[in-house]
Amino acid sequence: MSRYDPSAIEPKWQAAWEDQQTFRAVRSEDKPKYYVLEMFPYPSGRIHIGHVRNYTMGDVIARYKLATGHNVLHPMGFDAFGMPAENAAMASGGHPKDWTYSNIDTMVSQMKPLGFGLDWSRMFATCDPEYYGQQQALFLDFLEAGLVYRKNAVVNWDPVDMTVLANEQVIDGKGWRSGAEVERRELTQWFFKISDMSEELLDALDGLDDWPAKVKLMQANWIGKSRGLQFAFSTIDAPEGHDRIEVYTTRPDTLMGASFVGISPDHPLARHLEQDNPDLAAFNADCRKGGTTEEALEKAEKRGFDTGLRVRHPFDTAWELPVYVANFILMDYGTGAIFGCPAHDPRDLEFARKYDLPVVSTFASSEDEGHTLPEDGGPAYVPPKTETVIYVRGFAGETEQTGAAAIDAAIDFCEQNGVGHGVTKFRLRDWGLSRQRYWGCPIPVVHCDACGVVPEKKENLPIALPYDEDGTAIDFSVPGNPLDRHPTWRDCACPTCGQPATRETDTMDTFVDSSWYFARFTAPRADTPTNLDDAAYWMNVDQYIGGIEHAILHLLYSRFFARAMHVTGHLPEKCKEPFNALFTQGMVTHAIYQTKGADGRPVYHYPEDVDLRDGKGFLKDGTEVQIIPSAKMSKSKNNVVDPVAIIQQYGADTARWFVLSDSPPERDVEWTASGAEAAAKHLGRVYRIAAEVAGAEEAPTAEDDALLREMHKAIHDVTGGIESFGFNASIAKLYGFTNTLAKSKAGSDAKRQAAKALAQLMSPMTPHLAEEIWALLGGEGLVAKAPWPVAEEAMLVEDTITLPVQVNGKRRDEISVPKDMDKAEVEKLALATDGVTRALDGASPRKVIVVPGRIVNVVA
RNA sequence: GCGGGCGUGAUGGAAUGGUAGACAUAUCAGACUUAAAAUCUGAAGGGGAUUUCCCCGUGUGGGUUCGAGUCCCACCGCCCGCACCA
């Protein structure tokens, strides 16, 4: 008998799929369509075991849907623009384009041996001019539709390298290469008007039934709808034009607890006052240093500067409040000014204590639990708005009411008394897409002295990136954007007046590239961004799979893009929510093996250099290593597993089986050598069993029925596992069913039937092995195309069931009863058991709960 | 700092509010073998009693329930995101 040899069978079946175009997506009306998509990879260089897991999950779905009679679209491409290509060119010469395409070639050649059922004919990279040219066309249509505009926005500026830095390149407020303290600089940039769709993007989350609740919640919080009061404090002796300070608050019910007014360092009043106040100017300048991330701002120590200016409280003109400039107030949320209520906001409380400002509670807990009030040194009191509290300094509504009711009452009161008006605000900001970098999609506009900012003509698209300058390769070792200093690329004719003009040198955020690729896959060679017929047929993506790290930005931007593409006629109405179902998968992790070097720093060791014995690890020289389990794979920690090596050692099916087997798909899975070994052994066993069954000639036996019942259970459970993304549970069932088959004394016909079902059930996970044993067992055609087996209901039900019997929730015995025995009968049997008699110890039961088919609980 | 999630044997994990630990790894024992590998069979949460039993046990502390790993509250730890990383 031949042995299981993946290196022989895997290429054979891959060639068969290729020959028969098994996974080519073809439109036809006779079958339902199914579009499954995994988030496409960045071409970083080599594929990672995490990619293997991600694409294997999608492949299981794709192959399962093919077998259940769907036209399946399962494409692959590359998210190919971005900083790493420029960094590589900067670090080791070469050109981002060459680096990127060479990486793509490598990764494709590494992915093909994994046997994914992909339609490779649809592949593209976002750095292909054919793709980004269509993206430029989309941009022009969005511009015409009023979905894009220009405004000033701040960027991180490295004053030494004279270049804009990404947030990632700012480390502890300093530039990553120069080490210089980062400054903020204003530039005119392009923005997508995503905020116009805030309400719609929020409301539509409700309809996404097959998205994880946590992702919808994160998006809802990110969009951040709030209802509040906008009103003004009148200033006392303020500079001209600043007699009012507009503030926005979501807690107008706490107005009587106001203790100060805070304005952003970028507020017009702060900018005015700093002109003749050098101390304030220095304070503001200091606030404008450091990174621009929300995290950096929130974590920074709360600092303020007393302007000396005072304002009057809107309810009491005799009540004056100081005006501080404070570093934690953002100019681009609300009005750039707040009123501080320290009793009910932890941040305001920290600030008030630091600057010795009054703390006044406006409401208190309705439960008398002896809370320390904030004015007595306790924490800020911020109960959920749904909780009923007692207003000690209320001015509208009831004394005892929920925060939400108090807010509504406060807004009504203020509106009636001419103090401001209720407004709805969103946290979501417009999406700035300009990047001052080379390796991205050029923004197709022209700057003309006479005509201003002019869109490029569509017939001139794509506006392609220049490869050379003056016939020599662009020099990336110089910081800054090479497009800016390119000798000729900027020169062009104004599309409107024809006079000499210059191109925009900013390129687009790479999130733009990934916000519509799923639509492009439906017609990847169309000479318009999409083909409406193809989009109408293939869209939406029925199942989208990717990492939780994309829960907010990528998914929100894609949802915006789908709407914008509908508005501009590039997608049908039904595509406004482009992803019907979303699944967020976990990472593949690996232990880290480390020892301490002579300098006390950790030294990391490759897994192949470590021997594992009794749960401990040793180097070749006997030194014990410290094992850190389940760490994110990282090149610098030497704990990266290379899929190529795994395929060479065990074959693709083993890699695919293992990444699905050990953990639920949404959780991280730890790659272990022993786990991979075990997967390989199991597949070898399946092969042996199938080969044995294929050659057997035995008469039917009394055990045929039992085996076939197990087969139907396996069909039912494995199918259920695949449908619900419980791949690990499906695999556990397949282990169990394989054991049953191996031990079965059934006749050869029943065994062959069971083995063929096993081949089919395994085919989405281990497609090559499944094809091989399917052929061995005399299966017709490719198992990939064979109709998925269906479990017979009648074979799934047992006549007799075992019920556990509990006393006070603790299991004491069990009874075996016919499945439809009535409750009274079950109760009688349960009470008669030894375990119950013993546990009751003469006492009489107070109550007996019988859950049919489940459990019996005796309450003593 | 803010938003979201996770926490179960030595290990990865299973468990529509209903027998906690399926399945697998590692471990131990046995079969086959001159031996090893491979393969096959079996044991196994902790503690006590010793064949059939009892107690404890799902990060910690409370709560709801006939019944909680699962639901609620608080805390601890870890992970993801925070708008120019992809």
PDB file of C-alpha atoms in Angstrom, chain A residues 668-809:
ATOM      1  CA  ASP A 668      -5.738  33.513  18.310  1.00  0.00           C
ATOM      2  CA  VAL A 669      -4.204  30.127  17.592  1.00  0.00           C
ATOM      3  CA  GLU A 670      -0.751  29.177  18.765  1.00  0.00           C
ATOM      4  CA  TRP A 671       1.411  27.429  16.203  1.00  0.00           C
ATOM      5  CA  THR A 672       3.225  24.491  17.771  1.00  0.00           C
ATOM      6  CA  ALA A 673       5.517  21.993  16.091  1.00  0.00           C
ATOM      7  CA  SER A 674       3.799  19.141  17.935  1.00  0.00           C
ATOM      8  CA  GLY A 675       0.402  20.319  16.754  1.00  0.00           C
ATOM      9  CA  ALA A 676       1.556  20.401  13.140  1.00  0.00           C
ATOM     10  CA  GLU A 677       3.114  16.972  13.573  1.00  0.00           C
ATOM     11  CA  ALA A 678      -0.155  15.623  14.953  1.00  0.00           C
ATOM     12  CA  ALA A 679      -2.135  17.110  12.070  1.00  0.00           C
ATOM     13  CA  ALA A 680       0.212  15.421   9.596  1.00  0.00           C
ATOM     14  CA  LYS A 681      -0.139  12.087  11.406  1.00  0.00           C
ATOM     15  CA  HIS A 682      -3.891  12.325  11.369  1.00  0.00           C
ATOM     16  CA  LEU A 683      -4.028  13.011   7.633  1.00  0.00           C
ATOM     17  CA  GLY A 684      -1.767  10.022   7.094  1.00  0.00           C
ATOM     18  CA  ARG A 685      -4.171   7.928   9.124  1.00  0.00           C
ATOM     19  CA  VAL A 686      -7.149   9.104   7.098  1.00  0.00           C
ATOM     20  CA  TYR A 687      -5.287   8.123   3.947  1.00  0.00           C
ATOM     21  CA  ARG A 688      -4.494   4.647   5.303  1.00  0.00           C
ATOM     22  CA  ILE A 689      -8.065   4.043   6.427  1.00  0.00           C
ATOM     23  CA  ALA A 690      -9.436   5.141   3.056  1.00  0.00           C
ATOM     24  CA  ALA A 691      -6.961   2.952   1.169  1.00  0.00           C
ATOM     25  CA  GLU A 692      -7.902  -0.007   3.333  1.00  0.00           C
ATOM     26  CA  VAL A 693     -11.628   0.580   2.875  1.00  0.00           C
ATOM     27  CA  ALA A 694     -11.176   0.990  -0.877  1.00  0.00           C
ATOM     28  CA  GLY A 695      -9.612  -2.441  -1.129  1.00  0.00           C
ATOM     29  CA  ALA A 696     -11.962  -4.279   1.237  1.00  0.00           C
ATOM     30  CA  GLU A 697     -14.588  -6.859   0.295  1.00  0.00           C
ATOM     31  CA  GLU A 698     -16.770  -7.731   3.283  1.00  0.00           C
ATOM     32  CA  ALA A 699     -20.416  -8.694   3.612  1.00  0.00           C
ATOM     33  CA  PRO A 700     -22.849  -6.314   5.320  1.00  0.00           C
ATOM     34  CA  THR A 701     -22.965  -6.703   9.112  1.00  0.00           C
ATOM     35  CA  ALA A 702     -25.199  -5.760  11.989  1.00  0.00           C
ATOM     36  CA  GLU A 703     -22.997  -2.726  12.574  1.00  0.00           C
ATOM     37  CA  ASP A 704     -23.718  -1.093   9.233  1.00  0.00           C
ATOM     38  CA  ASP A 705     -26.607   0.890  10.666  1.00  0.00           C
ATOM     39  CA  ALA A 706     -24.565   2.207  13.599  1.00  0.00           C
ATOM     40  CA  LEU A 707     -21.788   3.418  11.259  1.00  0.00           C
ATOM     41  CA  LEU A 708     -24.254   5.096   8.920  1.00  0.00           C
ATOM     42  CA  ARG A 709     -25.952   6.798  11.845  1.00  0.00           C
ATOM     43  CA  GLU A 710     -22.574   8.165  12.907  1.00  0.00           C
ATOM     44  CA  MET A 711     -21.974   9.262   9.326  1.00  0.00           C
ATOM     45  CA  HIS A 712     -25.188  11.259   9.264  1.00  0.00           C
ATOM     46  CA  LYS A 713     -24.360  12.808  12.609  1.00  0.00           C
ATOM     47  CA  ALA A 714     -20.941  13.776  11.268  1.00  0.00           C
ATOM     48  CA  ILE A 715     -22.514  15.290   8.144  1.00  0.00           C
ATOM     49  CA  HIS A 716     -24.914  17.247  10.333  1.00  0.00           C
ATOM     50  CA  ASP A 717     -22.311  18.482  12.824  1.00  0.00           C
ATOM     51  CA  VAL A 718     -19.509  19.256  10.377  1.00  0.00           C
ATOM     52  CA  THR A 719     -21.893  21.151   8.103  1.00  0.00           C
ATOM     53  CA  GLY A 720     -23.229  23.075  11.079  1.00  0.00           C
ATOM     54  CA  GLY A 721     -19.676  23.920  12.122  1.00  0.00           C
ATOM     55  CA  ILE A 722     -18.792  25.288   8.687  1.00  0.00           C
ATOM     56  CA  GLU A 723     -22.004  27.303   8.448  1.00  0.00           C
ATOM     57  CA  SER A 724     -21.356  28.922  11.820  1.00  0.00           C
ATOM     58  CA  PHE A 725     -17.593  29.480  11.533  1.00  0.00           C
ATOM     59  CA  GLY A 726     -16.950  26.721  14.053  1.00  0.00           C
ATOM     60  CA  PHE A 727     -14.177  25.155  12.002  1.00  0.00           C
ATOM     61  CA  ASN A 728     -12.414  23.840  15.084  1.00  0.00           C
ATOM     62  CA  ALA A 729     -15.616  22.126  16.173  1.00  0.00           C
ATOM     63  CA  SER A 730     -16.037  20.630  12.683  1.00  0.00           C
ATOM     64  CA  ILE A 731     -12.512  19.279  12.872  1.00  0.00           C
ATOM     65  CA  ALA A 732     -13.099  17.786  16.338  1.00  0.00           C
ATOM     66  CA  LYS A 733     -16.146  15.973  14.874  1.00  0.00           C
ATOM     67  CA  LEU A 734     -14.046  14.753  11.977  1.00  0.00           C
ATOM     68  CA  TYR A 735     -11.485  13.307  14.408  1.00  0.00           C
ATOM     69  CA  GLY A 736     -14.286  11.517  16.204  1.00  0.00           C
ATOM     70  CA  PHE A 737     -15.863  10.222  13.016  1.00  0.00           C
ATOM     71  CA  THR A 738     -12.488   8.990  11.729  1.00  0.00           C
ATOM     72  CA  ASN A 739     -12.011   7.030  14.963  1.00  0.00           C
ATOM     73  CA  THR A 740     -15.493   5.544  14.624  1.00  0.00           C
ATOM     74  CA  LEU A 741     -14.800   4.513  11.057  1.00  0.00           C
ATOM     75  CA  ALA A 742     -11.432   3.015  11.961  1.00  0.00           C
ATOM     76  CA  LYS A 743     -12.957   0.869  14.690  1.00  0.00           C
ATOM     77  CA  SER A 744     -16.165  -0.028  12.915  1.00  0.00           C
ATOM     78  CA  LYS A 745     -16.950  -3.676  12.181  1.00  0.00           C
ATOM     79  CA  ALA A 746     -19.385  -2.714   9.440  1.00  0.00           C
ATOM     80  CA  GLY A 747     -19.311  -4.237   5.961  1.00  0.00           C
ATOM     81  CA  SER A 748     -17.303  -2.734   3.116  1.00  0.00           C
ATOM     82  CA  ASP A 749     -20.217  -1.024   1.367  1.00  0.00           C
ATOM     83  CA  ALA A 750     -21.170   0.905   4.477  1.00  0.00           C
ATOM     84  CA  LYS A 751     -17.543   1.696   5.196  1.00  0.00           C
ATOM     85  CA  ARG A 752     -16.977   2.930   1.657  1.00  0.00           C
ATOM     86  CA  GLN A 753     -20.042   5.130   1.924  1.00  0.00           C
ATOM     87  CA  ALA A 754     -18.747   6.516   5.233  1.00  0.00           C
ATOM     88  CA  ALA A 755     -15.253   7.077   3.855  1.00  0.00           C
ATOM     89  CA  LYS A 756     -16.606   8.949   0.852  1.00  0.00           C
ATOM     90  CA  ALA A 757     -18.606  11.175   3.175  1.00  0.00           C
ATOM     91  CA  LEU A 758     -15.416  11.719   5.183  1.00  0.00           C
ATOM     92  CA  ALA A 759     -13.616  12.794   1.988  1.00  0.00           C
ATOM     93  CA  GLN A 760     -16.376  15.252   1.196  1.00  0.00           C
ATOM     94  CA  LEU A 761     -16.574  16.657   4.705  1.00  0.00           C
ATOM     95  CA  MET A 762     -12.798  17.130   4.782  1.00  0.00           C
ATOM     96  CA  SER A 763     -12.586  18.608   1.297  1.00  0.00           C
ATOM     97  CA  PRO A 764     -12.987  22.266   2.276  1.00  0.00           C
ATOM     98  CA  MET A 765     -10.145  21.999   4.802  1.00  0.00           C
ATOM     99  CA  THR A 766      -7.810  19.464   3.175  1.00  0.00           C
ATOM    100  CA  PRO A 767      -8.822  19.575  -0.482  1.00  0.00           C
ATOM    101  CA  HIS A 768      -5.876  17.659  -1.957  1.00  0.00           C
ATOM    102  CA  LEU A 769      -6.134  14.669   0.378  1.00  0.00           C
ATOM    103  CA  ALA A 770      -9.898  14.695  -0.098  1.00  0.00           C
ATOM    104  CA  GLU A 771      -9.554  14.511  -3.895  1.00  0.00           C
ATOM    105  CA  GLU A 772      -7.040  11.693  -3.575  1.00  0.00           C
ATOM    106  CA  ILE A 773      -9.145   9.464  -1.355  1.00  0.00           C
ATOM    107  CA  TRP A 774     -12.320  10.361  -3.242  1.00  0.00           C
ATOM    108  CA  ALA A 775     -10.667   9.026  -6.383  1.00  0.00           C
ATOM    109  CA  LEU A 776      -9.354   6.007  -4.477  1.00  0.00           C
ATOM    110  CA  LEU A 777     -12.863   5.179  -3.283  1.00  0.00           C
ATOM    111  CA  GLY A 778     -14.295   5.428  -6.768  1.00  0.00           C
ATOM    112  CA  GLY A 779     -15.925   8.850  -6.371  1.00  0.00           C
ATOM    113  CA  GLU A 780     -17.166  10.455  -9.555  1.00  0.00           C
ATOM    114  CA  GLY A 781     -15.305  13.504 -10.904  1.00  0.00           C
ATOM    115  CA  LEU A 782     -13.701  16.003  -8.542  1.00  0.00           C
ATOM    116  CA  VAL A 783     -14.785  16.002  -4.921  1.00  0.00           C
ATOM    117  CA  ALA A 784     -14.619  19.804  -5.171  1.00  0.00           C
ATOM    118  CA  LYS A 785     -17.573  19.676  -7.549  1.00  0.00           C
ATOM    119  CA  ALA A 786     -19.460  16.790  -5.911  1.00  0.00           C
ATOM    120  CA  PRO A 787     -22.763  17.825  -4.317  1.00  0.00           C
ATOM    121  CA  TRP A 788     -22.415  18.325  -0.569  1.00  0.00           C
ATOM    122  CA  PRO A 789     -23.858  15.392   1.431  1.00  0.00           C
ATOM    123  CA  VAL A 790     -27.119  15.952   3.276  1.00  0.00           C
ATOM    124  CA  ALA A 791     -27.863  14.419   6.686  1.00  0.00           C
ATOM    125  CA  GLU A 792     -31.078  12.407   6.955  1.00  0.00           C
ATOM    126  CA  GLU A 793     -33.182  13.636   9.844  1.00  0.00           C
ATOM    127  CA  ALA A 794     -34.353  10.113  10.676  1.00  0.00           C
ATOM    128  CA  MET A 795     -30.785   8.927  11.191  1.00  0.00           C
ATOM    129  CA  LEU A 796     -30.039  11.658  13.741  1.00  0.00           C
ATOM    130  CA  VAL A 797     -32.581  10.896  16.444  1.00  0.00           C
ATOM    131  CA  GLU A 798     -31.970   8.352  19.192  1.00  0.00           C
ATOM    132  CA  ASP A 799     -34.883   6.408  20.693  1.00  0.00           C
ATOM    133  CA  THR A 800     -33.437   6.293  24.180  1.00  0.00           C
ATOM    134  CA  ILE A 801     -31.778   9.205  25.906  1.00  0.00           C
ATOM    135  CA  THR A 802     -29.744   9.577  29.075  1.00  0.00           C
ATOM    136  CA  LEU A 803     -30.884  12.309  31.447  1.00  0.00           C
ATOM    137  CA  PRO A 804     -28.630  13.572  34.222  1.00  0.00           C
ATOM    138  CA  VAL A 805     -30.414  13.882  37.558  1.00  0.00           C
ATOM    139  CA  GLN A 806     -29.386  16.711  39.880  1.00  0.00           C
ATOM    140  CA  VAL A 807     -30.215  17.459  43.482  1.00  0.00           C
ATOM    141  CA  ASN A 808     -29.951  21.188  44.208  1.00  0.00           C
ATOM    142  CA  GLY A 809     -27.965  21.664  41.029  1.00  0.00           C
TER     143      GLY A 809
END
